[in-house]
Amino acid sequence: MPRSFKVGVLALASLIAPLSLALPASAQEDTKPSPSSSDEGGGDAEKTDTPDKDAKADGKADGEAKDGAQAAAPSDNDPYEKPHETYRFIGMRFRNLIVPEFVLDLFSEGGRTVNVFTFGPEFSTRKDGLELDFALSYADYSMDDTLFKGKSDDDFAFEIVNSSMKIVYFTTDLLYEIPLDKEKGRFSLLIGGGVGLGVVFGDLNRNQATPREAGNIDRDDVGAWQRCEAPGTGQPGFCDGANDHYGSYSEASWVNGGSKPSVFPWISLPQVSFRYKPIKQLQLRADLGFSISGFYFGASAAYGL
């Protein structure tokens, strides 16, 4: 082979070898993702995802804000009473007034413990812990036959007394509230008193009495006595002519010169009450107190206006 041809082949080989080594690297470089392209694509993806994430975050924040607002908003049934606002209720009241015998014994001898049932409508208004209760009540002072006489009178003055009297009271109670749970306003203690006036109607019947058996003066048993039919008809010394309390005698009212009252006052002090207010529109109250007629207890239920 000529020397010049060998030299040419060697020169060509020396050129091809670097090219053959360079081509795979170039191909790898071509097939390998461009960092800038990847970065740009990733940046675009991140840019695309970011608004969605922001929108979701905003939606979640709005939902939480709405939930918080709903939780903070007071219910229409919330029993809590705001300061400086007036709350009014209308309902019914029931009370049992107990006129104990020992109270009657302070002024007379005889008598019995009497239960007086009262009921009627009640209107309440309350502001800043001060409550006024206005009530119109019907009270039944009926009483079966009972022995009665004045404290200083002798046994010959005993009478058999019964009553069909009724009283219609108009009363006002002033009560101060002591909250027992200030945050919710459901439970309260109330302390105060009341005044009022009642109109009396019905009969108070009185009849002179004589023992059924001579010498059997039982001051505690009305069954051991009987009514006098007329003066001088009973046991010796009884059924005298000191008055005309015979037969179906009914005591006249004050207006007609008798001793039966035409009006009767109501004064109660103290009164202690417990109130339960489960919702804004409803309150329940239990009462306990002392009046000039005796002890009383009762309950009321009212609807919020």
Short mmCIF file of N, CA and C in Angstrom, two decimals, residues 70-206:
data_model
loop_
_atom_site.label_atom_id
_atom_site.label_comp_id
_atom_site.label_asym_id
_atom_site.label_seq_id
_atom_site.Cartn_x
_atom_site.Cartn_y
_atom_site.Cartn_z
N GLN A 70 -72.02 31.51 62.88
CA GLN A 70 -73.24 30.82 63.29
C GLN A 70 -73.16 30.40 64.75
N ALA A 71 -71.97 29.96 65.17
CA ALA A 71 -71.82 29.55 66.57
C ALA A 71 -71.94 30.74 67.50
N ALA A 72 -71.42 31.89 67.04
CA ALA A 72 -71.45 33.08 67.90
C ALA A 72 -72.82 33.75 67.91
N ALA A 73 -73.60 33.57 66.85
CA ALA A 73 -74.90 34.23 66.78
C ALA A 73 -75.85 33.63 67.82
N PRO A 74 -76.52 34.46 68.65
CA PRO A 74 -77.44 33.94 69.67
C PRO A 74 -78.69 33.34 69.04
N SER A 75 -79.19 32.29 69.66
CA SER A 75 -80.40 31.64 69.18
C SER A 75 -81.62 32.48 69.56
N ASP A 76 -82.70 32.32 68.78
CA ASP A 76 -83.95 33.01 69.10
C ASP A 76 -84.55 32.48 70.40
N ASN A 77 -84.12 31.30 70.83
CA ASN A 77 -84.64 30.70 72.06
C ASN A 77 -83.71 30.89 73.25
N ASP A 78 -82.65 31.65 73.06
CA ASP A 78 -81.66 31.85 74.13
C ASP A 78 -82.32 32.51 75.35
N PRO A 79 -82.26 31.87 76.55
CA PRO A 79 -82.92 32.45 77.73
C PRO A 79 -82.17 33.61 78.36
N TYR A 80 -80.95 33.88 77.92
CA TYR A 80 -80.16 34.95 78.52
C TYR A 80 -80.84 36.31 78.32
N GLU A 81 -80.88 37.10 79.38
CA GLU A 81 -81.51 38.42 79.32
C GLU A 81 -80.44 39.51 79.30
N LYS A 82 -80.49 40.34 78.28
CA LYS A 82 -79.49 41.39 78.10
C LYS A 82 -79.74 42.55 79.06
N PRO A 83 -78.67 43.21 79.49
CA PRO A 83 -78.82 44.38 80.37
C PRO A 83 -79.60 45.49 79.68
N HIS A 84 -80.35 46.22 80.47
CA HIS A 84 -81.10 47.42 80.04
C HIS A 84 -82.24 47.10 79.07
N GLU A 85 -82.60 45.84 78.92
CA GLU A 85 -83.75 45.47 78.09
C GLU A 85 -84.88 44.95 78.98
N THR A 86 -86.12 45.22 78.56
CA THR A 86 -87.30 44.81 79.33
C THR A 86 -87.86 43.52 78.76
N TYR A 87 -88.19 42.60 79.65
CA TYR A 87 -88.76 41.31 79.27
C TYR A 87 -90.12 41.15 79.94
N ARG A 88 -91.12 40.76 79.16
CA ARG A 88 -92.50 40.68 79.65
C ARG A 88 -93.05 39.27 79.44
N PHE A 89 -93.86 38.84 80.41
CA PHE A 89 -94.45 37.51 80.36
C PHE A 89 -95.90 37.57 80.83
N ILE A 90 -96.71 36.68 80.31
CA ILE A 90 -98.10 36.55 80.77
C ILE A 90 -98.39 35.06 80.96
N GLY A 91 -99.08 34.75 82.06
CA GLY A 91 -99.34 33.35 82.35
C GLY A 91 -100.36 33.17 83.45
N MET A 92 -100.28 32.04 84.15
CA MET A 92 -101.21 31.71 85.22
C MET A 92 -100.44 31.42 86.50
N ARG A 93 -101.10 31.79 87.62
CA ARG A 93 -100.51 31.58 88.94
C ARG A 93 -101.45 30.72 89.79
N PHE A 94 -100.86 29.83 90.57
CA PHE A 94 -101.61 29.04 91.55
C PHE A 94 -100.90 29.13 92.89
N ARG A 95 -101.70 29.33 93.96
CA ARG A 95 -101.13 29.35 95.31
C ARG A 95 -102.06 28.66 96.29
N ASN A 96 -101.45 28.06 97.29
CA ASN A 96 -102.20 27.48 98.39
C ASN A 96 -101.83 28.25 99.65
N LEU A 97 -102.80 28.99 100.16
CA LEU A 97 -102.60 29.80 101.37
C LEU A 97 -103.07 28.98 102.57
N ILE A 98 -102.20 28.82 103.53
CA ILE A 98 -102.51 28.04 104.72
C ILE A 98 -102.72 28.99 105.89
N VAL A 99 -103.97 29.02 106.39
CA VAL A 99 -104.29 29.83 107.57
C VAL A 99 -104.21 28.89 108.78
N PRO A 100 -103.10 28.89 109.51
CA PRO A 100 -102.94 27.92 110.59
C PRO A 100 -103.77 28.26 111.82
N GLU A 101 -104.15 27.25 112.54
CA GLU A 101 -104.98 27.44 113.73
C GLU A 101 -104.27 28.29 114.78
N PHE A 102 -102.96 28.16 114.89
CA PHE A 102 -102.26 28.92 115.93
C PHE A 102 -102.29 30.42 115.66
N VAL A 103 -102.42 30.80 114.39
CA VAL A 103 -102.58 32.23 114.08
C VAL A 103 -103.95 32.71 114.55
N LEU A 104 -104.99 31.91 114.31
CA LEU A 104 -106.33 32.26 114.79
C LEU A 104 -106.37 32.32 116.31
N ASP A 105 -105.60 31.46 116.96
CA ASP A 105 -105.59 31.42 118.42
C ASP A 105 -105.01 32.69 119.04
N LEU A 106 -104.32 33.47 118.25
CA LEU A 106 -103.80 34.74 118.78
C LEU A 106 -104.92 35.72 119.08
N PHE A 107 -106.05 35.58 118.37
CA PHE A 107 -107.14 36.54 118.52
C PHE A 107 -108.44 35.90 119.00
N SER A 108 -108.52 34.58 118.96
CA SER A 108 -109.77 33.91 119.31
C SER A 108 -109.47 32.52 119.87
N GLU A 109 -110.53 31.84 120.22
CA GLU A 109 -110.40 30.46 120.67
C GLU A 109 -111.29 29.59 119.79
N GLY A 110 -110.76 28.44 119.42
CA GLY A 110 -111.47 27.58 118.48
C GLY A 110 -110.86 27.73 117.09
N GLY A 111 -111.67 27.48 116.10
CA GLY A 111 -111.17 27.58 114.73
C GLY A 111 -110.41 26.33 114.32
N ARG A 112 -109.91 26.36 113.10
CA ARG A 112 -109.17 25.23 112.55
C ARG A 112 -108.24 25.75 111.46
N THR A 113 -107.27 24.93 111.11
CA THR A 113 -106.39 25.28 110.00
C THR A 113 -107.18 25.20 108.69
N VAL A 114 -107.06 26.25 107.89
CA VAL A 114 -107.83 26.35 106.65
C VAL A 114 -106.87 26.48 105.47
N ASN A 115 -107.13 25.71 104.42
CA ASN A 115 -106.40 25.85 103.16
C ASN A 115 -107.21 26.71 102.20
N VAL A 116 -106.61 27.78 101.74
CA VAL A 116 -107.27 28.69 100.80
C VAL A 116 -106.57 28.56 99.45
N PHE A 117 -107.29 28.05 98.46
CA PHE A 117 -106.72 27.87 97.13
C PHE A 117 -106.98 29.13 96.30
N THR A 118 -105.93 29.63 95.67
CA THR A 118 -106.05 30.82 94.84
C THR A 118 -105.45 30.54 93.46
N PHE A 119 -106.02 31.17 92.45
CA PHE A 119 -105.47 31.05 91.10
C PHE A 119 -105.94 32.23 90.27
N GLY A 120 -105.21 32.50 89.19
CA GLY A 120 -105.60 33.59 88.31
C GLY A 120 -104.47 33.98 87.38
N PRO A 121 -104.74 34.93 86.46
CA PRO A 121 -103.72 35.36 85.51
C PRO A 121 -102.67 36.24 86.17
N GLU A 122 -101.48 36.21 85.57
CA GLU A 122 -100.35 36.99 86.08
C GLU A 122 -99.59 37.62 84.92
N PHE A 123 -99.23 38.89 85.09
CA PHE A 123 -98.40 39.59 84.11
C PHE A 123 -97.11 40.02 84.80
N SER A 124 -95.98 39.69 84.17
CA SER A 124 -94.67 40.00 84.76
C SER A 124 -93.86 40.88 83.81
N THR A 125 -93.13 41.81 84.39
CA THR A 125 -92.19 42.62 83.62
C THR A 125 -90.88 42.69 84.40
N ARG A 126 -89.78 42.58 83.69
CA ARG A 126 -88.48 42.48 84.35
C ARG A 126 -87.43 43.24 83.55
N LYS A 127 -86.57 43.97 84.28
CA LYS A 127 -85.48 44.70 83.65
C LYS A 127 -84.34 44.84 84.65
N ASP A 128 -83.15 44.47 84.21
CA ASP A 128 -81.94 44.59 85.04
C ASP A 128 -82.12 43.96 86.42
N GLY A 129 -82.76 42.80 86.47
CA GLY A 129 -82.87 42.05 87.71
C GLY A 129 -83.98 42.48 88.64
N LEU A 130 -84.80 43.45 88.24
CA LEU A 130 -85.92 43.89 89.07
C LEU A 130 -87.22 43.46 88.40
N GLU A 131 -88.03 42.69 89.12
CA GLU A 131 -89.25 42.10 88.54
C GLU A 131 -90.50 42.59 89.26
N LEU A 132 -91.52 42.90 88.47
CA LEU A 132 -92.84 43.25 88.99
C LEU A 132 -93.85 42.23 88.46
N ASP A 133 -94.62 41.65 89.38
CA ASP A 133 -95.66 40.68 89.01
C ASP A 133 -97.02 41.23 89.40
N PHE A 134 -97.89 41.39 88.41
CA PHE A 134 -99.26 41.87 88.65
C PHE A 134 -100.20 40.69 88.47
N ALA A 135 -101.05 40.46 89.48
CA ALA A 135 -101.91 39.27 89.43
C ALA A 135 -103.33 39.60 89.85
N LEU A 136 -104.27 38.92 89.21
CA LEU A 136 -105.68 38.96 89.58
C LEU A 136 -106.04 37.54 90.00
N SER A 137 -106.34 37.37 91.31
CA SER A 137 -106.49 36.01 91.85
C SER A 137 -107.84 35.82 92.52
N TYR A 138 -108.39 34.65 92.30
CA TYR A 138 -109.62 34.22 92.96
C TYR A 138 -109.23 33.32 94.13
N ALA A 139 -109.71 33.65 95.34
CA ALA A 139 -109.37 32.89 96.55
C ALA A 139 -110.64 32.37 97.20
N ASP A 140 -110.63 31.10 97.55
CA ASP A 140 -111.79 30.45 98.16
C ASP A 140 -111.56 30.28 99.66
N TYR A 141 -112.27 31.07 100.47
CA TYR A 141 -112.14 31.02 101.93
C TYR A 141 -113.27 30.20 102.56
N SER A 142 -113.79 29.25 101.84
CA SER A 142 -114.86 28.41 102.39
C SER A 142 -114.34 27.61 103.59
N MET A 143 -115.23 27.41 104.57
CA MET A 143 -114.85 26.69 105.79
C MET A 143 -116.06 25.94 106.33
N ASP A 144 -115.85 24.70 106.73
CA ASP A 144 -116.93 23.91 107.32
C ASP A 144 -117.19 24.35 108.76
N ASP A 145 -118.23 23.76 109.37
CA ASP A 145 -118.60 24.13 110.75
C ASP A 145 -117.39 24.06 111.69
N THR A 146 -117.22 25.15 112.45
CA THR A 146 -116.09 25.28 113.36
C THR A 146 -116.54 26.01 114.61
N LEU A 147 -116.05 25.58 115.77
CA LEU A 147 -116.34 26.30 117.02
C LEU A 147 -115.50 27.56 117.09
N PHE A 148 -116.13 28.63 117.58
CA PHE A 148 -115.45 29.91 117.61
C PHE A 148 -115.98 30.75 118.75
N LYS A 149 -115.07 31.49 119.40
CA LYS A 149 -115.48 32.51 120.37
C LYS A 149 -114.33 33.47 120.57
N GLY A 150 -114.63 34.61 121.17
CA GLY A 150 -113.61 35.60 121.45
C GLY A 150 -112.60 35.10 122.47
N LYS A 151 -111.41 35.66 122.43
CA LYS A 151 -110.34 35.22 123.31
C LYS A 151 -110.70 35.39 124.78
N SER A 152 -111.39 36.45 125.09
CA SER A 152 -111.71 36.75 126.50
C SER A 152 -113.12 36.31 126.90
N ASP A 153 -113.87 35.72 125.97
CA ASP A 153 -115.25 35.30 126.28
C ASP A 153 -115.25 33.97 127.04
N ASP A 154 -116.35 33.73 127.79
CA ASP A 154 -116.48 32.45 128.47
C ASP A 154 -117.06 31.40 127.52
N ASP A 155 -117.22 30.17 128.02
CA ASP A 155 -117.68 29.08 127.16
C ASP A 155 -119.10 29.26 126.66
N PHE A 156 -119.90 30.09 127.35
CA PHE A 156 -121.28 30.30 126.91
C PHE A 156 -121.35 31.08 125.59
N ALA A 157 -120.22 31.66 125.20
CA ALA A 157 -120.19 32.47 123.97
C ALA A 157 -119.80 31.67 122.73
N PHE A 158 -119.56 30.40 122.87
CA PHE A 158 -119.18 29.59 121.70
C PHE A 158 -120.28 29.63 120.63
N GLU A 159 -119.83 29.75 119.39
CA GLU A 159 -120.73 29.71 118.24
C GLU A 159 -120.22 28.70 117.22
N ILE A 160 -121.12 28.18 116.45
CA ILE A 160 -120.75 27.34 115.30
C ILE A 160 -120.71 28.25 114.08
N VAL A 161 -119.55 28.31 113.47
CA VAL A 161 -119.32 29.24 112.35
C VAL A 161 -118.94 28.44 111.10
N ASN A 162 -119.48 28.85 109.97
CA ASN A 162 -119.02 28.32 108.68
C ASN A 162 -119.00 29.46 107.66
N SER A 163 -118.30 29.24 106.60
CA SER A 163 -118.09 30.32 105.63
C SER A 163 -118.20 29.81 104.20
N SER A 164 -118.77 30.65 103.36
CA SER A 164 -118.74 30.44 101.91
C SER A 164 -118.11 31.66 101.23
N MET A 165 -117.28 32.37 101.98
CA MET A 165 -116.70 33.62 101.47
C MET A 165 -115.65 33.36 100.40
N LYS A 166 -115.60 34.26 99.45
CA LYS A 166 -114.59 34.27 98.39
C LYS A 166 -114.00 35.68 98.32
N ILE A 167 -112.77 35.75 97.86
CA ILE A 167 -112.11 37.05 97.70
C ILE A 167 -111.44 37.10 96.33
N VAL A 168 -111.60 38.22 95.64
CA VAL A 168 -110.87 38.47 94.40
C VAL A 168 -109.80 39.50 94.71
N TYR A 169 -108.55 39.08 94.61
CA TYR A 169 -107.40 39.94 94.94
C TYR A 169 -106.80 40.55 93.68
N PHE A 170 -106.38 41.80 93.82
CA PHE A 170 -105.46 42.39 92.86
C PHE A 170 -104.17 42.68 93.61
N THR A 171 -103.08 42.04 93.22
CA THR A 171 -101.83 42.14 93.97
C THR A 171 -100.66 42.52 93.06
N THR A 172 -99.64 43.07 93.69
CA THR A 172 -98.38 43.40 93.01
C THR A 172 -97.23 42.87 93.85
N ASP A 173 -96.36 42.10 93.23
CA ASP A 173 -95.17 41.59 93.90
C ASP A 173 -93.94 42.29 93.32
N LEU A 174 -93.04 42.70 94.19
CA LEU A 174 -91.77 43.29 93.79
C LEU A 174 -90.66 42.32 94.20
N LEU A 175 -89.93 41.82 93.21
CA LEU A 175 -88.92 40.80 93.47
C LEU A 175 -87.57 41.21 92.87
N TYR A 176 -86.52 40.92 93.62
CA TYR A 176 -85.16 41.18 93.14
C TYR A 176 -84.51 39.87 92.74
N GLU A 177 -83.92 39.87 91.56
CA GLU A 177 -83.36 38.63 91.00
C GLU A 177 -81.90 38.43 91.39
N ILE A 178 -81.58 37.21 91.80
CA ILE A 178 -80.20 36.80 92.05
C ILE A 178 -79.89 35.66 91.08
N PRO A 179 -79.16 35.94 89.99
CA PRO A 179 -78.89 34.89 89.00
C PRO A 179 -78.06 33.76 89.61
N LEU A 180 -78.41 32.55 89.27
CA LEU A 180 -77.65 31.38 89.72
C LEU A 180 -76.71 30.86 88.64
N ASP A 181 -76.97 31.22 87.38
CA ASP A 181 -76.02 30.95 86.29
C ASP A 181 -76.03 32.16 85.37
N LYS A 182 -75.10 33.06 85.60
CA LYS A 182 -75.08 34.34 84.90
C LYS A 182 -74.86 34.21 83.40
N GLU A 183 -74.13 33.19 82.98
CA GLU A 183 -73.80 33.06 81.57
C GLU A 183 -75.00 32.68 80.71
N LYS A 184 -75.85 31.77 81.21
CA LYS A 184 -76.98 31.28 80.41
C LYS A 184 -78.32 31.86 80.84
N GLY A 185 -78.45 32.28 82.09
CA GLY A 185 -79.68 32.93 82.54
C GLY A 185 -80.86 32.00 82.73
N ARG A 186 -80.62 30.74 82.98
CA ARG A 186 -81.73 29.80 83.12
C ARG A 186 -82.29 29.72 84.54
N PHE A 187 -81.41 29.83 85.54
CA PHE A 187 -81.83 29.65 86.93
C PHE A 187 -81.62 30.94 87.71
N SER A 188 -82.65 31.30 88.52
CA SER A 188 -82.55 32.51 89.32
C SER A 188 -83.30 32.33 90.63
N LEU A 189 -82.81 33.03 91.65
CA LEU A 189 -83.48 33.12 92.94
C LEU A 189 -84.05 34.53 93.04
N LEU A 190 -85.29 34.65 93.52
CA LEU A 190 -85.94 35.95 93.64
C LEU A 190 -86.39 36.17 95.08
N ILE A 191 -86.16 37.37 95.59
CA ILE A 191 -86.52 37.70 96.97
C ILE A 191 -87.27 39.03 96.96
N GLY A 192 -88.37 39.10 97.72
CA GLY A 192 -89.14 40.34 97.78
C GLY A 192 -90.39 40.19 98.59
N GLY A 193 -91.43 40.90 98.17
CA GLY A 193 -92.71 40.86 98.87
C GLY A 193 -93.80 41.41 97.98
N GLY A 194 -95.01 41.50 98.54
CA GLY A 194 -96.14 41.96 97.74
C GLY A 194 -97.20 42.65 98.56
N VAL A 195 -98.01 43.45 97.88
CA VAL A 195 -99.14 44.14 98.50
C VAL A 195 -100.33 44.02 97.55
N GLY A 196 -101.51 44.18 98.11
CA GLY A 196 -102.70 44.12 97.28
C GLY A 196 -103.96 44.34 98.09
N LEU A 197 -105.08 44.26 97.42
CA LEU A 197 -106.38 44.47 98.05
C LEU A 197 -107.38 43.52 97.41
N GLY A 198 -108.25 42.95 98.25
CA GLY A 198 -109.24 42.01 97.76
C GLY A 198 -110.66 42.44 98.08
N VAL A 199 -111.58 42.11 97.19
CA VAL A 199 -113.01 42.37 97.39
C VAL A 199 -113.65 41.08 97.88
N VAL A 200 -114.42 41.19 98.99
CA VAL A 200 -114.99 40.01 99.66
C VAL A 200 -116.45 39.83 99.26
N PHE A 201 -116.84 38.62 98.94
CA PHE A 201 -118.26 38.30 98.73
C PHE A 201 -118.52 36.90 99.27
N GLY A 202 -119.78 36.54 99.42
CA GLY A 202 -120.14 35.27 100.04
C GLY A 202 -120.62 35.50 101.47
N ASP A 203 -121.00 34.42 102.15
CA ASP A 203 -121.62 34.51 103.48
C ASP A 203 -120.69 34.00 104.58
N LEU A 204 -120.84 34.64 105.74
CA LEU A 204 -120.22 34.17 106.98
C LEU A 204 -121.36 33.87 107.95
N ASN A 205 -121.61 32.60 108.17
CA ASN A 205 -122.75 32.18 108.99
C ASN A 205 -122.32 31.91 110.43
N ARG A 206 -123.11 32.44 111.37
CA ARG A 206 -122.82 32.27 112.80
C ARG A 206 -124.10 31.81 113.52
#
